[in-house]
Short mmCIF file of C-alpha atoms and ligand atoms in Angstrom, two decimals:
data_model
loop_
_atom_site.label_atom_id
_atom_site.label_comp_id
_atom_site.label_asym_id
_atom_site.label_seq_id
_atom_site.Cartn_x
_atom_site.Cartn_y
_atom_site.Cartn_z
CA MET A 28 159.44 115.38 79.14
CA HIS A 29 161.06 118.85 79.29
CA LEU A 30 160.97 121.08 82.19
CA ALA A 31 162.92 124.09 83.33
CA LEU A 32 165.24 123.37 86.33
CA PRO A 33 163.42 125.53 88.96
CA LEU A 34 160.15 123.68 88.07
CA GLN A 35 161.95 120.27 88.23
CA GLU A 36 162.78 121.15 91.84
CA LYS A 37 159.13 122.02 92.45
CA LEU A 38 158.00 118.78 90.88
CA LEU A 39 160.37 116.89 93.17
CA GLU A 40 159.13 118.68 96.21
CA LEU A 41 155.56 118.03 95.22
CA SER A 42 156.19 114.32 94.80
CA THR A 43 158.08 114.17 98.10
CA LEU A 44 155.26 115.87 100.03
CA GLU A 45 152.62 113.72 98.47
CA ARG A 46 154.58 110.52 98.97
CA ASN A 47 155.34 111.07 102.72
CA GLY A 48 151.56 110.55 103.19
CA ASP A 49 150.75 113.67 105.25
CA VAL A 50 148.49 114.91 102.48
CA ALA A 51 146.51 111.85 101.39
CA MET A 52 146.36 110.21 104.86
CA VAL A 53 143.04 110.26 106.53
CA GLU A 54 143.19 112.86 109.29
CA VAL A 55 143.46 111.26 112.62
CA LYS A 56 140.91 112.80 114.96
CA SER A 57 141.90 113.58 118.57
CA GLU A 58 140.14 111.78 121.31
CA GLU A 59 138.68 115.08 122.42
CA GLN A 60 137.30 115.72 118.93
CA GLN A 61 135.76 112.18 118.78
CA GLU A 62 134.09 112.67 122.18
CA LEU A 63 132.67 116.04 121.09
CA GLU A 64 131.18 114.46 118.04
CA ARG A 65 129.77 111.58 119.93
CA LEU A 66 128.11 113.90 122.43
CA SER A 67 126.89 116.26 119.78
CA ALA A 68 125.15 113.36 117.97
CA LYS A 69 123.59 112.37 121.27
CA GLN A 70 122.47 115.93 121.83
CA VAL A 71 120.68 115.91 118.55
CA ARG A 72 118.85 112.64 119.42
CA ILE A 73 117.81 113.96 122.87
CA ARG A 74 116.69 117.32 121.41
CA ASP A 75 114.44 115.49 118.93
CA ALA A 76 113.02 113.33 121.66
CA ALA A 77 112.41 116.32 123.83
CA ALA A 78 110.62 118.09 121.00
CA SER A 79 108.41 115.03 120.37
CA ALA A 80 107.64 114.85 124.11
CA GLN A 81 106.57 118.51 124.19
CA LEU A 82 104.42 117.96 121.10
CA ALA A 83 102.69 115.16 122.89
CA VAL A 84 101.96 117.34 125.83
CA ASP A 85 100.66 120.08 123.60
CA ASP A 86 98.29 117.72 121.85
CA MET A 87 96.88 116.33 125.08
CA GLU A 88 96.39 119.93 126.43
CA LEU A 89 94.49 120.78 123.36
CA GLU A 90 92.40 117.60 123.85
CA ILE A 91 91.68 118.79 127.48
CA ARG A 92 90.53 122.18 126.32
CA ARG A 93 88.20 120.50 123.79
CA ILE A 94 86.63 118.41 126.53
CA GLN A 95 86.31 121.50 128.78
CA ASP A 96 84.61 123.44 125.93
CA ASP A 97 82.17 120.54 125.30
CA GLU A 98 81.38 120.28 128.95
CA ARG A 99 80.72 124.04 129.20
CA LYS A 100 78.34 123.89 126.26
CA LEU A 101 76.51 120.86 127.76
CA ARG A 102 76.16 122.51 131.12
CA ARG A 103 74.66 125.59 129.47
CA ARG A 104 72.30 123.39 127.57
CA LEU A 105 71.41 121.59 130.82
CA GLU A 106 70.46 124.89 132.50
CA ASP A 107 68.48 125.92 129.50
CA ASN A 108 66.63 122.66 129.59
CA ARG A 109 65.88 123.07 133.29
CA ARG A 110 64.63 126.60 132.84
CA GLN A 111 62.46 125.68 129.94
CA LEU A 112 61.19 122.70 131.85
CA GLY A 113 60.15 124.91 134.72
CA ALA A 114 58.09 127.02 132.34
CA ALA A 115 56.73 124.36 130.04
CA THR A 116 53.26 123.00 130.59
CA ASP A 117 52.64 121.08 127.41
CA GLU A 118 53.17 117.31 128.05
CA GLU A 119 54.95 116.63 124.65
CA THR A 120 57.38 119.56 125.08
CA ARG A 121 58.13 118.42 128.64
CA LYS A 122 58.88 114.94 127.42
CA ASP A 123 61.30 116.28 124.77
CA LEU A 124 62.94 118.54 127.31
CA GLN A 125 63.34 115.69 129.78
CA HIS A 126 64.80 113.45 127.20
CA ASP A 127 67.20 116.15 126.19
CA LEU A 128 68.13 116.88 129.77
CA HIS A 129 68.83 113.19 130.38
CA SER A 130 71.07 112.71 127.40
CA SER A 131 73.03 115.95 128.31
CA GLN A 132 73.63 114.45 131.82
CA VAL A 133 74.91 111.19 130.38
CA ARG A 134 77.20 113.03 127.97
CA ILE A 135 78.52 115.17 130.84
CA GLN A 136 79.27 112.06 132.84
CA ASN A 137 81.18 110.56 129.84
CA LEU A 138 83.13 113.68 129.43
CA THR A 139 84.02 113.70 133.18
CA SER A 140 85.55 110.27 132.85
CA GLU A 141 87.20 111.21 129.58
CA MET A 142 88.67 114.25 131.39
CA GLN A 143 89.94 112.11 134.15
CA GLU A 144 91.85 109.91 131.70
CA ALA A 145 93.14 112.90 129.84
CA HIS A 146 94.49 114.41 133.12
CA ASN A 147 96.27 111.19 134.01
CA GLU A 148 97.73 111.08 130.58
CA VAL A 149 98.91 114.65 130.41
CA HIS A 150 100.45 114.19 133.83
CA ALA A 151 102.54 111.25 132.55
CA LEU A 152 103.37 113.07 129.34
CA ARG A 153 104.59 116.10 131.25
CA ALA A 154 106.80 114.00 133.51
CA ASN A 155 108.26 112.37 130.33
CA ARG A 156 108.84 115.80 128.81
CA ASP A 157 110.49 117.07 131.97
CA LEU A 158 112.84 114.09 131.92
CA TYR A 159 113.92 114.75 128.40
CA GLN A 160 114.39 118.49 129.17
CA GLN A 161 116.64 117.61 132.09
CA GLN A 162 118.62 115.27 129.81
CA LEU A 163 118.81 118.02 127.29
CA ARG A 164 120.26 120.43 129.89
CA ASP A 165 122.75 117.76 130.95
CA ILE A 166 123.93 116.94 127.50
CA GLU A 167 124.34 120.64 126.65
CA ALA A 168 126.58 121.10 129.57
CA GLU A 169 128.56 117.98 128.44
CA VAL A 170 128.85 119.22 124.92
CA ALA A 171 130.04 122.63 126.09
CA LYS A 172 132.59 121.04 128.24
CA ALA A 173 133.82 118.84 125.38
CA GLN A 174 133.95 121.85 123.09
CA ARG A 175 136.12 123.61 125.63
CA ALA A 176 138.44 120.53 125.71
CA VAL A 177 138.73 120.61 121.91
CA ASP A 178 139.31 124.37 121.88
CA ALA A 179 142.16 123.98 124.47
CA LEU A 180 143.97 121.49 122.19
CA PRO A 181 147.22 122.86 120.68
CA LYS A 182 146.48 123.76 117.05
CA ASP A 183 148.07 121.41 114.62
CA THR A 184 148.89 123.50 111.55
CA SER A 185 151.51 121.19 110.07
CA LYS A 186 149.00 119.35 107.90
CA GLU A 187 147.36 122.55 106.79
CA ASP A 188 150.81 123.91 105.85
CA VAL A 189 151.63 120.78 103.80
CA ARG A 190 148.30 121.02 101.98
CA GLY A 191 148.73 124.70 101.29
CA ARG A 192 152.27 124.09 99.95
CA VAL A 193 151.04 121.20 97.75
CA GLU A 194 148.39 123.50 96.23
CA LYS A 195 150.98 126.21 95.53
CA LEU A 196 153.37 123.70 93.90
CA LYS A 197 150.60 122.42 91.69
CA GLU A 198 149.66 125.92 90.64
CA ALA A 199 153.20 126.69 89.74
CA LEU A 200 153.62 123.61 87.43
CA PRO A 201 152.45 123.60 83.81
CA GLU A 202 149.18 121.72 83.42
CA ASP A 203 150.46 119.10 81.00
CA ILE A 204 153.46 118.38 83.36
CA LEU A 205 151.17 118.04 86.30
CA ALA A 206 148.89 115.70 84.34
CA ALA A 207 151.83 113.59 83.37
CA TYR A 208 153.09 113.46 86.80
CA GLU A 209 149.76 112.51 88.28
CA GLU A 210 149.22 109.89 85.71
CA ARG A 211 152.63 108.36 86.60
CA ARG A 212 151.82 108.70 90.25
CA ASN A 213 148.56 106.84 89.85
CA GLU A 214 150.49 104.06 88.10
CA ASN A 215 153.34 103.61 90.52
CA GLY A 216 152.49 105.56 93.60
CA ILE A 217 155.60 107.72 93.19
CA GLY A 218 155.36 110.02 90.17
CA ALA A 219 158.67 111.81 90.42
CA ALA A 220 161.83 110.99 92.35
CA LYS A 221 165.33 112.09 93.03
CA PHE A 222 168.14 110.56 90.97
CA ASN A 223 171.27 110.30 92.94
CA GLY A 224 173.60 109.41 90.09
CA ARG A 225 173.14 105.60 90.18
CA SER A 226 169.74 104.67 91.65
CA CYS A 227 166.23 105.89 91.50
CA GLY A 228 164.91 107.60 94.70
CA GLY A 229 161.45 106.12 93.97
CA CYS A 230 162.11 102.38 93.64
CA HIS A 231 165.62 102.52 95.04
CA ILE A 232 166.86 100.15 92.38
CA MET A 233 170.46 100.55 91.21
CA LEU A 234 170.13 101.27 87.56
CA PRO A 235 172.36 99.61 84.95
CA VAL A 236 175.58 101.60 84.34
CA ALA A 237 174.67 102.52 80.82
CA GLU A 238 171.17 103.77 81.77
CA ALA A 239 172.47 105.64 84.78
CA SER A 240 175.04 107.25 82.37
CA ARG A 241 172.31 108.19 79.84
CA ILE A 242 170.27 109.77 82.47
CA ARG A 243 173.22 111.71 83.83
CA GLN A 244 174.14 113.02 80.43
CA ALA A 245 170.59 114.00 79.27
CA PRO A 246 170.17 117.74 78.61
CA GLU A 247 169.43 119.41 82.01
CA THR A 248 165.91 120.56 81.12
CA GLU A 249 164.99 117.04 80.02
CA VAL A 250 163.39 114.89 82.64
CA PRO A 251 164.37 111.25 82.20
CA GLU A 252 162.30 108.36 83.41
CA CYS A 253 163.44 105.52 85.63
CA GLY A 254 163.66 102.30 83.51
CA GLU A 255 162.48 100.22 86.44
CA CYS A 256 159.49 102.11 87.96
CA GLY A 257 158.79 104.72 85.34
CA SER A 258 159.04 107.66 87.70
CA PHE A 259 160.26 111.02 86.39
CA LEU A 260 163.85 111.46 87.60
CA ILE A 261 164.92 114.84 88.95
CA ARG A 262 168.77 115.11 88.97
CA GLY A 263 169.02 118.41 90.77
CA HIS A 264 172.30 120.35 90.84
CA ALA A 265 174.26 117.52 92.64
CA ALA A 266 173.77 115.00 89.87
ZN1 LIG B 330 162.56 103.90 89.83
#
C-alpha cells in the first residue's frame, strides 16, 4: 500500500483513536440520565392510564345523559296519557291509554334504578380519574426535577470531540486506503499501528531482524505490513 506521509500520520491517528475504545464503546449513561429516562417512561404510562380513566368518565356521563333524555320523553308521554285519559270516554281508548300509562310508569322505574347505578359508577370512575390526574401531576414534577438534574451535569464533550475528529480523519483519507484499513481492522482489531524500529505497536511482537530491517528500508510512501498481525505499519519520522 502506498500513502503520502501526512496521510500516513492521519491513518495512525485514526487507528489510535478507534483503538482506545472511546468511539466504539457504548456510551455510559449518567445516573441522572437513567433516572430521567425511567421517570419519563413512567410518565407515559400514567398519562395513558389517566386518558383511559377520563374516557371511561366521558362514556358514563354520556350514558347518564341518554337515561335522562329517555326519562324526559317518558314523563312527557305520561302527561299526555293522563291528559288524554281525562278527556277520553270511549272504553277501548281508555284501556289502551291506561295500558300505555302503566308501561311508561314501569319503564320510568327501571330508568330510575338504572340511573342510580350509573351515578354510583360515574362517582367511582371520577375518583379513579382524579387519582390518575394527581399521579400525573406528581410524576410531571418528578420528571421536571430529574431534567434539571441532567441539565446541571457538566457537559462531557470529549467523546463528541473524538467522534468529530474520527470523521474528519476518515474524510481526509482516500477511499481505497480507508477500505483497506477498515478491512484489516475488522480482521485483527487494530488496522494500523506505529512501528518503532523493531516491534509492531499493534501486536507488540518483536519482529525478526531481517523483517524489521526490510520495513525500515521500504520507501517512505510505502506502508509495510506487520508479518505477525497484518497491521499497516506507520514508521513516522522517528523510524
Ligand atoms: Zn503486529
